[in-house]
Short mmCIF file of C-alpha atoms and ligand atoms in Angstrom, two decimals:
data_model
loop_
_atom_site.label_atom_id
_atom_site.label_comp_id
_atom_site.label_asym_id
_atom_site.label_seq_id
_atom_site.Cartn_x
_atom_site.Cartn_y
_atom_site.Cartn_z
CA MET M 1 -0.18 0.11 0.13
CA ARG M 2 0.98 3.50 -0.80
CA SER M 3 0.87 6.19 1.96
CA VAL M 4 -0.93 9.24 1.47
CA ASP M 5 2.16 11.43 1.22
CA GLU M 6 3.52 9.17 -1.15
CA HIS M 7 0.43 9.38 -3.40
CA LEU M 8 0.13 13.05 -3.12
CA ALA M 9 3.71 13.67 -3.97
CA ALA M 10 3.42 11.50 -7.10
CA ILE M 11 0.28 13.37 -8.13
CA LEU M 12 2.00 17.02 -7.49
CA SER M 13 5.32 16.17 -8.95
CA SER M 14 3.65 15.08 -12.10
CA LEU M 15 1.69 18.46 -12.54
CA THR M 16 3.07 21.84 -13.48
CA PRO M 17 1.12 25.17 -13.71
CA ALA M 18 -0.73 26.23 -17.00
CA ALA M 19 0.64 28.79 -19.38
CA SER M 20 -0.20 32.07 -18.46
CA GLN M 21 -3.12 34.30 -19.63
CA THR M 22 -3.85 37.74 -19.69
CA VAL M 23 -7.16 38.33 -18.09
CA SER M 24 -9.47 41.25 -17.30
CA LEU M 25 -9.35 42.45 -13.81
CA ALA M 26 -12.85 41.22 -13.15
CA GLU M 27 -11.64 37.76 -14.31
CA SER M 28 -8.70 37.73 -11.99
CA LEU M 29 -9.92 37.19 -8.61
CA GLY M 30 -8.38 34.26 -6.78
CA LEU M 31 -5.81 33.38 -9.66
CA VAL M 32 -2.21 33.40 -9.15
CA VAL M 33 -0.16 36.38 -10.85
CA ALA M 34 2.49 35.01 -13.67
CA GLY M 35 5.02 37.62 -13.52
CA ASP M 36 5.77 40.80 -11.74
CA VAL M 37 3.77 43.99 -12.41
CA VAL M 38 5.05 47.49 -12.50
CA ALA M 39 3.06 50.47 -11.71
CA ARG M 40 2.49 52.58 -15.04
CA VAL M 41 1.79 55.85 -12.97
CA ASP M 42 2.77 57.47 -9.80
CA LEU M 43 0.43 57.07 -6.96
CA PRO M 44 -0.91 59.73 -6.07
CA GLY M 45 -0.40 60.98 -9.65
CA PHE M 46 -0.16 64.65 -8.48
CA ASP M 47 -0.11 66.83 -5.32
CA ASN M 48 -3.73 66.82 -4.19
CA SER M 49 -5.87 67.81 -1.25
CA SER M 50 -6.71 65.15 1.47
CA MET M 51 -9.88 67.55 2.71
CA ASP M 52 -12.42 69.99 1.46
CA GLY M 53 -11.08 73.23 2.48
CA TYR M 54 -8.69 75.95 1.02
CA ALA M 55 -5.43 75.59 -0.59
CA VAL M 56 -2.93 78.39 1.00
CA GLN M 57 0.56 79.38 1.49
CA SER M 58 1.28 78.20 4.87
CA VAL M 59 3.01 81.57 5.88
CA SER M 60 -0.34 83.34 5.10
CA LEU M 61 -1.85 81.67 8.03
CA ALA M 62 0.74 82.47 10.71
CA GLY M 63 -1.00 83.31 14.05
CA ALA M 64 -4.51 82.27 12.85
CA ALA M 65 -5.13 79.99 15.74
CA ALA M 66 -4.95 83.01 18.06
CA ARG M 67 -6.52 85.59 16.03
CA PRO M 68 -8.42 84.55 12.72
CA VAL M 69 -6.55 85.67 9.33
CA THR M 70 -8.90 86.70 6.32
CA LEU M 71 -7.66 85.39 2.93
CA SER M 72 -8.86 86.62 -0.44
CA LEU M 73 -10.55 83.87 -2.48
CA VAL M 74 -9.06 83.78 -6.02
CA GLY M 75 -10.88 80.62 -7.53
CA GLU M 76 -12.02 77.19 -6.88
CA VAL M 77 -10.69 73.58 -7.74
CA ALA M 78 -12.71 70.34 -7.75
CA ALA M 79 -11.52 66.78 -8.29
CA GLY M 80 -11.01 66.21 -11.87
CA ASP M 81 -10.14 70.14 -12.52
CA ALA M 82 -7.03 71.18 -13.63
CA PRO M 83 -6.35 74.37 -11.93
CA THR M 84 -5.93 77.53 -13.83
CA VAL M 85 -5.06 79.85 -10.81
CA SER M 86 -2.15 80.15 -8.46
CA VAL M 87 -2.20 80.95 -4.85
CA GLY M 88 -0.08 83.97 -3.52
CA LYS M 89 0.61 85.43 0.03
CA GLY M 90 -2.91 86.39 1.55
CA GLU M 91 -4.72 84.51 -1.08
CA ALA M 92 -6.68 81.21 -0.99
CA VAL M 93 -8.25 78.68 -3.52
CA ARG M 94 -11.35 76.83 -2.36
CA ILE M 95 -10.44 73.15 -2.88
CA MET M 96 -12.16 69.86 -3.05
CA THR M 97 -10.95 66.36 -1.76
CA GLY M 98 -8.80 64.83 -4.44
CA ALA M 99 -8.43 68.08 -6.55
CA PRO M 100 -4.86 69.05 -7.71
CA MET M 101 -3.18 71.55 -5.38
CA PRO M 102 -2.98 75.06 -7.51
CA GLU M 103 0.64 76.29 -8.09
CA GLY M 104 1.84 78.39 -5.13
CA ALA M 105 -0.36 76.62 -2.43
CA ASP M 106 1.75 74.50 0.03
CA ALA M 107 -1.04 73.55 2.43
CA VAL M 108 -4.59 73.24 2.96
CA ILE M 109 -6.95 74.40 5.63
CA ALA M 110 -9.94 72.37 6.33
CA VAL M 111 -13.25 73.86 5.75
CA GLU M 112 -14.04 73.00 9.38
CA ASP M 113 -11.61 75.82 10.64
CA THR M 114 -12.89 78.49 8.39
CA ASP M 115 -16.28 80.35 7.70
CA GLY M 116 -16.66 78.01 4.69
CA ALA M 117 -17.23 81.18 2.36
CA ALA M 118 -17.53 80.40 -1.31
CA THR M 119 -16.81 83.55 -2.82
CA GLY M 120 -15.18 86.84 -1.88
CA SER M 121 -12.78 86.16 1.26
CA VAL M 122 -12.62 83.38 3.86
CA GLU M 123 -11.86 83.66 7.35
CA CYS M 124 -9.22 81.17 8.74
CA ARG M 125 -9.09 80.07 12.34
CA ALA M 126 -6.27 77.70 12.48
CA GLU M 127 -2.76 77.64 11.07
CA ALA M 128 -1.59 75.33 8.48
CA PRO M 129 1.84 73.85 8.62
CA VAL M 130 3.72 73.20 5.27
CA GLY M 131 2.34 69.95 3.63
CA ARG M 132 -0.75 69.94 5.96
CA PHE M 133 -3.96 67.81 4.07
CA VAL M 134 -1.38 67.67 0.90
CA ARG M 135 -1.22 64.31 -0.70
CA ARG M 136 2.19 64.20 -2.49
CA ARG M 137 2.75 62.72 -5.82
CA GLY M 138 4.06 59.32 -5.70
CA GLU M 139 4.50 58.90 -1.92
CA ASP M 140 2.45 55.67 -2.16
CA VAL M 141 3.92 54.16 -5.20
CA ALA M 142 6.49 55.46 -7.79
CA ALA M 143 5.90 54.61 -11.37
CA GLY M 144 8.11 51.96 -12.61
CA SER M 145 8.16 49.94 -9.08
CA VAL M 146 6.73 46.56 -8.64
CA VAL M 147 3.50 46.70 -7.14
CA VAL M 148 2.23 43.12 -7.66
CA ARG M 149 4.62 40.08 -7.47
CA ALA M 150 4.71 36.68 -9.25
CA GLY M 151 3.02 34.12 -7.28
CA ASP M 152 0.67 36.61 -5.62
CA VAL M 153 -3.00 35.59 -5.44
CA VAL M 154 -5.26 38.31 -6.76
CA GLY M 155 -7.68 39.52 -3.92
CA PRO M 156 -9.98 42.54 -3.62
CA ARG M 157 -6.90 44.82 -2.57
CA THR M 158 -4.72 43.60 -5.32
CA VAL M 159 -7.25 44.60 -7.84
CA ALA M 160 -7.49 47.75 -6.35
CA LEU M 161 -3.69 48.65 -6.57
CA LEU M 162 -3.62 47.24 -10.32
CA ALA M 163 -6.30 49.31 -11.55
CA ALA M 164 -4.98 52.47 -9.26
CA SER M 165 -1.56 51.86 -10.99
CA GLY M 166 -2.88 51.81 -14.65
CA HIS M 167 -3.69 47.96 -15.52
CA ALA M 168 -6.86 46.74 -17.06
CA THR M 169 -5.36 43.12 -17.36
CA VAL M 170 -2.97 40.94 -15.56
CA ASP M 171 -1.14 37.83 -16.63
CA VAL M 172 -2.52 34.96 -14.52
CA VAL M 173 -2.32 31.24 -14.24
CA PRO M 174 -5.71 30.29 -15.53
CA ARG M 175 -8.44 28.19 -13.94
CA PRO M 176 -8.38 24.48 -15.00
CA HIS M 177 -11.69 23.23 -16.58
CA VAL M 178 -12.59 20.08 -14.64
CA VAL M 179 -15.13 17.46 -15.95
CA VAL M 180 -16.85 15.54 -13.29
CA LEU M 181 -18.12 12.03 -14.37
CA SER M 182 -20.10 9.66 -12.17
CA THR M 183 -20.11 6.16 -12.73
CA GLY M 184 -22.64 3.54 -11.44
CA ALA M 185 -25.96 1.66 -12.94
CA GLU M 186 -27.98 2.67 -9.72
CA LEU M 187 -27.58 6.62 -10.42
CA VAL M 188 -30.58 8.78 -11.25
CA GLU M 189 -29.88 12.59 -11.79
CA PRO M 190 -30.95 14.63 -8.66
CA GLY M 191 -34.96 15.65 -8.49
CA GLN M 192 -35.87 12.48 -10.93
CA PRO M 193 -37.92 9.54 -9.30
CA LEU M 194 -36.15 6.66 -8.24
CA GLY M 195 -36.67 3.04 -9.11
CA PRO M 196 -35.87 -0.09 -7.21
CA GLY M 197 -32.14 -0.24 -6.36
CA GLN M 198 -31.68 3.25 -7.58
CA ILE M 199 -30.32 6.20 -5.77
CA HIS M 200 -29.57 9.83 -6.81
CA ASP M 201 -26.18 10.90 -7.97
CA SER M 202 -24.79 13.23 -5.34
CA ASN M 203 -21.18 12.87 -6.09
CA SER M 204 -21.43 14.64 -9.23
CA SER M 205 -22.73 18.08 -7.52
CA MET M 206 -20.46 17.55 -4.86
CA LEU M 207 -17.18 17.23 -7.03
CA TRP M 208 -18.39 19.90 -9.34
CA ALA M 209 -19.03 22.21 -6.35
CA ALA M 210 -15.56 21.32 -4.57
CA ALA M 211 -13.79 21.81 -7.71
CA THR M 212 -15.30 25.26 -8.26
CA ARG M 213 -14.61 26.37 -4.58
CA ALA M 214 -10.86 25.09 -5.45
CA GLY M 215 -10.80 27.85 -8.17
CA ALA M 216 -11.44 25.59 -11.36
CA THR M 217 -14.18 25.99 -13.69
CA ALA M 218 -16.14 22.47 -13.62
CA GLU M 219 -19.02 20.90 -15.64
CA ILE M 220 -20.85 17.64 -14.75
CA ARG M 221 -21.43 15.03 -17.64
CA SER M 222 -24.20 12.73 -17.06
CA ALA M 223 -23.51 9.43 -15.21
CA VAL M 224 -22.36 6.71 -16.88
CA GLY M 225 -23.53 3.08 -16.35
CA ASP M 226 -20.93 0.21 -15.52
CA THR M 227 -19.81 -0.96 -19.05
CA ASP M 228 -16.57 -0.30 -20.48
CA GLU M 229 -17.96 1.10 -23.88
CA GLU M 230 -20.06 3.70 -22.15
CA LEU M 231 -17.32 4.96 -20.20
CA LEU M 232 -14.46 4.99 -22.80
CA ALA M 233 -16.78 7.03 -25.30
CA VAL M 234 -17.47 9.65 -22.56
CA VAL M 235 -13.95 9.80 -21.65
CA ASP M 236 -12.77 9.83 -25.23
CA GLU M 237 -15.23 13.01 -25.49
CA VAL M 238 -14.11 14.80 -22.50
CA VAL M 239 -10.70 14.77 -22.78
CA GLY M 240 -11.13 17.06 -25.75
CA VAL M 241 -12.50 20.08 -23.31
CA ALA M 242 -11.10 19.00 -19.89
CA ASP M 243 -7.84 20.10 -18.27
CA ALA M 244 -8.49 17.43 -15.51
CA VAL M 245 -11.27 14.71 -15.29
CA VAL M 246 -12.46 13.69 -11.79
CA THR M 247 -14.62 10.33 -11.91
CA SER M 248 -16.21 8.77 -8.97
CA GLY M 249 -17.20 4.91 -8.28
CA GLY M 250 -16.10 1.75 -9.90
CA VAL M 251 -12.36 1.73 -8.62
CA SER M 252 -12.97 -1.36 -6.10
CA MET M 253 -13.01 -4.69 -5.98
CA GLY M 254 -16.52 -5.28 -7.09
CA ALA M 255 -17.58 -7.12 -10.14
CA TYR M 256 -18.76 -4.04 -12.20
CA ASP M 257 -15.81 -1.59 -11.21
CA VAL M 258 -15.86 -0.19 -14.94
CA VAL M 259 -13.62 2.69 -14.18
CA LYS M 260 -10.75 0.36 -13.04
CA SER M 261 -11.49 -1.99 -15.69
CA ALA M 262 -11.67 0.47 -18.64
CA LEU M 263 -9.00 3.09 -17.57
CA ARG M 264 -6.25 0.77 -16.77
CA SER M 265 -5.40 0.29 -20.28
CA GLU M 266 -5.66 4.07 -20.73
CA GLY M 267 -2.96 5.16 -18.85
CA VAL M 268 -4.48 5.36 -15.37
CA ASP M 269 -2.80 3.40 -12.34
CA PHE M 270 -4.97 2.09 -9.58
CA VAL M 271 -3.50 1.80 -6.21
CA GLN M 272 -4.48 1.30 -2.54
CA VAL M 273 -3.67 4.04 -0.40
CA ALA M 274 -3.05 3.65 3.25
CA MET M 275 -6.11 6.08 4.39
CA GLN M 276 -9.73 5.88 5.79
CA PRO M 277 -11.91 6.48 3.89
CA GLY M 278 -10.52 6.58 0.35
CA LYS M 279 -8.30 3.39 -0.25
CA PRO M 280 -8.94 2.69 -3.64
CA GLN M 281 -7.47 5.44 -5.74
CA GLY M 282 -6.64 5.96 -9.44
CA PHE M 283 -4.58 8.52 -11.18
CA GLY M 284 -3.04 8.86 -14.47
CA PHE M 285 -2.99 10.80 -17.90
CA LEU M 286 -5.34 10.28 -20.76
CA ALA M 287 -3.86 11.16 -24.08
CA GLY M 288 -5.80 14.18 -25.20
CA PRO M 289 -5.89 15.76 -28.56
CA GLY M 290 -2.64 17.42 -29.82
CA GLY M 291 -0.48 15.27 -27.57
CA ARG M 292 -2.17 17.13 -24.51
CA ALA M 293 -2.03 14.91 -21.34
CA VAL M 294 -5.07 15.02 -19.11
CA PRO M 295 -4.68 14.14 -15.69
CA LEU M 296 -7.64 11.97 -14.58
CA PHE M 297 -8.43 10.99 -10.86
CA ALA M 298 -10.48 8.22 -10.12
CA LEU M 299 -12.14 8.41 -6.82
CA PRO M 300 -13.88 6.00 -4.87
CA GLY M 301 -17.82 6.02 -4.99
CA ASN M 302 -19.07 6.39 -1.39
CA PRO M 303 -19.72 9.97 -1.19
CA VAL M 304 -17.79 10.45 1.85
CA SER M 305 -14.65 8.54 0.42
CA SER M 306 -15.00 10.45 -2.69
CA TYR M 307 -15.10 13.93 -1.08
CA VAL M 308 -12.08 13.15 1.18
CA SER M 309 -10.38 11.85 -1.55
CA PHE M 310 -11.18 15.19 -3.51
CA GLU M 311 -9.55 17.26 -0.41
CA VAL M 312 -6.59 15.28 0.00
CA PHE M 313 -5.56 14.62 -3.67
CA VAL M 314 -7.70 16.70 -6.46
CA ARG M 315 -7.73 20.05 -4.65
CA PRO M 316 -4.00 20.36 -4.04
CA ALA M 317 -3.68 18.95 -7.83
CA LEU M 318 -6.03 21.81 -9.08
CA ARG M 319 -4.34 24.32 -6.95
CA ARG M 320 -0.81 23.10 -8.45
CA LEU M 321 -2.15 23.54 -11.98
CA MET M 322 -3.15 27.25 -10.79
CA GLY M 323 0.44 28.01 -9.80
CA HIS M 324 -0.27 28.21 -6.09
CA ALA M 325 3.05 27.89 -4.29
CA ASP M 326 1.56 25.62 -1.44
CA PRO M 327 -1.33 23.98 -2.80
CA VAL M 328 -2.15 21.96 0.27
CA ARG M 329 -4.34 23.31 2.99
CA PRO M 330 -2.59 24.10 6.44
CA THR M 331 -3.49 21.85 9.30
CA ARG M 332 -4.56 23.54 12.75
CA ARG M 333 -4.32 22.02 16.27
CA ALA M 334 -7.80 21.26 17.83
CA VAL M 335 -8.76 19.94 21.04
CA LEU M 336 -11.02 16.66 20.99
CA THR M 337 -14.27 16.66 22.70
CA SER M 338 -14.59 12.95 22.40
CA GLY M 339 -12.37 9.92 21.57
CA LEU M 340 -11.65 8.36 18.33
CA ARG M 341 -10.77 4.85 17.14
CA SER M 342 -8.30 4.39 14.14
CA VAL M 343 -7.19 1.24 11.99
CA ALA M 344 -3.42 0.55 12.38
CA GLY M 345 -1.51 1.25 9.54
CA ARG M 346 -4.09 3.69 7.91
CA ARG M 347 -4.19 7.47 7.90
CA GLN M 348 -7.97 8.47 9.09
CA LEU M 349 -9.53 11.84 8.24
CA ALA M 350 -12.40 11.74 10.44
CA ARG M 351 -15.15 14.27 9.93
CA ALA M 352 -15.70 16.84 12.75
CA VAL M 353 -17.31 20.12 13.55
CA VAL M 354 -14.41 22.42 14.70
CA THR M 355 -15.44 25.41 16.62
CA THR M 356 -13.42 28.17 18.60
CA GLY M 357 -13.56 27.99 22.32
CA ALA M 358 -14.01 30.91 24.70
CA ASP M 359 -10.11 31.13 25.02
CA GLY M 360 -9.77 30.98 21.24
CA THR M 361 -8.56 27.18 21.00
CA LEU M 362 -10.27 25.20 18.46
CA VAL M 363 -12.21 22.41 19.61
CA ALA M 364 -13.17 19.29 17.50
CA GLU M 365 -16.34 17.28 17.72
CA PRO M 366 -16.28 14.06 15.95
CA VAL M 367 -19.53 13.47 13.71
CA ALA M 368 -21.50 10.46 15.06
CA GLY M 369 -21.32 8.77 11.46
CA GLN M 370 -18.13 7.90 10.42
CA GLY M 371 -18.89 5.62 7.79
CA SER M 372 -18.32 6.37 4.23
CA HIS M 373 -22.15 6.59 3.51
CA PHE M 374 -23.26 9.34 5.99
CA VAL M 375 -23.93 12.17 3.81
CA ALA M 376 -25.67 14.19 6.43
CA ASP M 377 -22.92 13.99 8.95
CA LEU M 378 -20.44 14.71 6.25
CA SER M 379 -22.62 17.74 5.32
CA ARG M 380 -22.59 18.95 8.81
CA ALA M 381 -18.85 18.64 9.05
CA ASN M 382 -16.22 21.53 8.70
CA ALA M 383 -13.18 19.86 9.13
CA LEU M 384 -11.25 16.75 8.51
CA LEU M 385 -9.16 15.48 11.70
CA VAL M 386 -5.83 13.71 10.75
CA ILE M 387 -5.23 10.61 12.84
CA ALA M 388 -1.97 9.30 11.98
CA GLU M 389 -1.10 5.93 10.48
CA ASP M 390 0.56 4.40 13.58
CA THR M 391 -2.26 5.84 16.08
CA THR M 392 -5.28 3.51 16.79
CA GLU M 393 -6.85 5.46 19.45
CA VAL M 394 -7.14 9.05 20.49
CA GLY M 395 -8.98 10.24 23.75
CA ALA M 396 -11.19 13.12 24.82
CA GLY M 397 -9.19 16.42 25.58
CA GLU M 398 -6.05 15.10 23.24
CA VAL M 399 -4.95 17.32 20.66
CA VAL M 400 -4.95 16.45 16.88
CA ASP M 401 -4.36 18.06 13.63
CA ALA M 402 -7.51 19.52 11.72
CA ILE M 403 -7.81 20.45 8.09
CA LEU M 404 -10.42 23.31 8.29
CA LEU M 405 -12.44 22.70 5.03
CA ASP M 406 -14.32 26.10 4.50
CA ASP M 407 -11.56 28.62 4.38
P1 LIG Q 501 -18.54 1.96 -6.11
O1 LIG Q 501 -17.29 2.74 -5.90
O2 LIG Q 501 -19.16 2.32 -7.47
O3 LIG Q 501 -18.55 0.63 -5.72
O4 LIG Q 501 -19.53 2.87 -5.18
C1 LIG Q 501 -19.47 2.65 -3.82
C2 LIG Q 501 -20.84 3.14 -3.26
O5 LIG Q 501 -21.10 4.54 -3.32
C3 LIG Q 501 -22.13 2.41 -3.69
O6 LIG Q 501 -22.98 2.41 -2.49
C4 LIG Q 501 -22.73 3.46 -4.62
O7 LIG Q 501 -23.99 3.19 -4.83
C5 LIG Q 501 -22.45 4.63 -4.19
N1 LIG Q 501 -21.99 5.91 -5.11
C6 LIG Q 501 -21.32 5.71 -6.17
N2 LIG Q 501 -21.47 6.73 -7.10
C7 LIG Q 501 -22.38 7.50 -6.59
C8 LIG Q 501 -22.49 8.85 -6.66
N3 LIG Q 501 -22.34 9.36 -7.79
N4 LIG Q 501 -23.61 9.48 -5.76
C9 LIG Q 501 -23.84 8.79 -4.53
N5 LIG Q 501 -23.44 7.46 -4.51
C10 LIG Q 501 -22.83 7.08 -5.13
MG1 LIG Q 502 -20.10 1.77 -8.78
#
C-alpha cells in the first residue's frame, strides 16, 4: 500500500502550472499572478488635497489660531479639474478632496477651521503647516516600481492596486476546466424519481462544487452505467475539453468496477492508499488531442470517500495547476471533545465540527456517523481530523491536527 504522502507527492510532482494568460481584472479574482507587475503611474499621480478646504501658502496663516486671518478667494478647484489659478500670499483657492493643488499653495486648511465662504474672502481660524492635508505625488507608489509580484494571489486589494496603477488586465495562471463524471448503473439525476435499487447521484454535484470552490471551472457529465464501452466513449469525448477529469465510483474490488477495468489500459494507475476513507485511488494521464496529457483522478464512489479523496488529492492538484506555491491546506491544532478509534496502518481523516472555544483554541467534535455513506454527517462537518497511521486511538481532551474545509 502507498502512503497518503507518497500518493500526493506522485500526483503533485507530475503536474506543472498551466501557461499564463492575460485576463481582465474582473476575471482575475483568486488567480495566481504569473509575473511581476510594474506601476504605470505615480500614486498619487499629482499633489492633491486630502480635505475639503482652502489651498493656501502656509505663511499666510501664521498666528491664525490665536487671531483669525482673512484671505482673499481667488478661485476654486474640484476633483477632476486642472487648476488655472495660482495662490499667492494672503490668497486662498477653495479646494475639494482629491483636487490638484494649485501652483503656489503648500498647505490646505480644512473647511471646518474656516467660515466656509464660497466667494469673496474666507476667514481662517487655524494655522496650516507646510504639507498639511496635502497628498504628495508618488508618496504611495513610484511609477516603474513593482506593485504586485509573481506568485501573489489576486484579491480585492490586489485589483484595487492594479487598477490604480494603470492596469486593466493582468497575466495570471488560468483556472483549469474540470469535467466531473460519475459511474454507476444505480445512479439517477437529482430530482428524478427513483426506481428499485436506484439512488440519486450526489457525487457529481459535490465534486463540481468542490472543484469550483478550489478555483477551477467545472462541468458535470451525465453519469454513465457500468460498462467499459459507455465509459470509454464519454472519456474520449471529455479529454477534448477537460484540463482535468474527476470520476467517482467503480474503482474498488466489485464485479462491475468499470473505471478500473476500462481505464487501466488508458494510462491510469490504480493503487491502494493507506487511508480511511478513500483506500482505492486511480490517477494517471489520458492522451488528449494534440498530444495534450489530461490528468484523471478516479475516486471511490462512496460519497464520503469521494469527498475526502478530493480534498486530499484533487484539490492540491488543481491548486498546483493554478500555480499556487503551497497547494495543500494547512492543518490547525484542535482539542477533541470525544475519543476516536483508528485502523492501524491507515491515516484516518475523520469528519468533525470544529468551533473556536472561549479562549480562542479550536475544539473538534467528531461527527457521529464515521461510515463512508453518512452524507448528512459529512454535510454538517467543517473539518477533517488527521489521525496518524500509527495511532489506533485518541482520547477526549487530546490535541489532533485538523484541516478546516471552508476557508
Ligand atoms: P462504487 O465505488 O462504484 O462501488 O460505489 C460505492 C458506493 O457509493 C455504492 O454504494 C454506490 O451506490 C455509491 N455511489 C457511487 N457513485 C455515487 C454517486 N455518484 N452518488 C452517490 N453515491 C454513489
Ligand atoms: Mg459503482
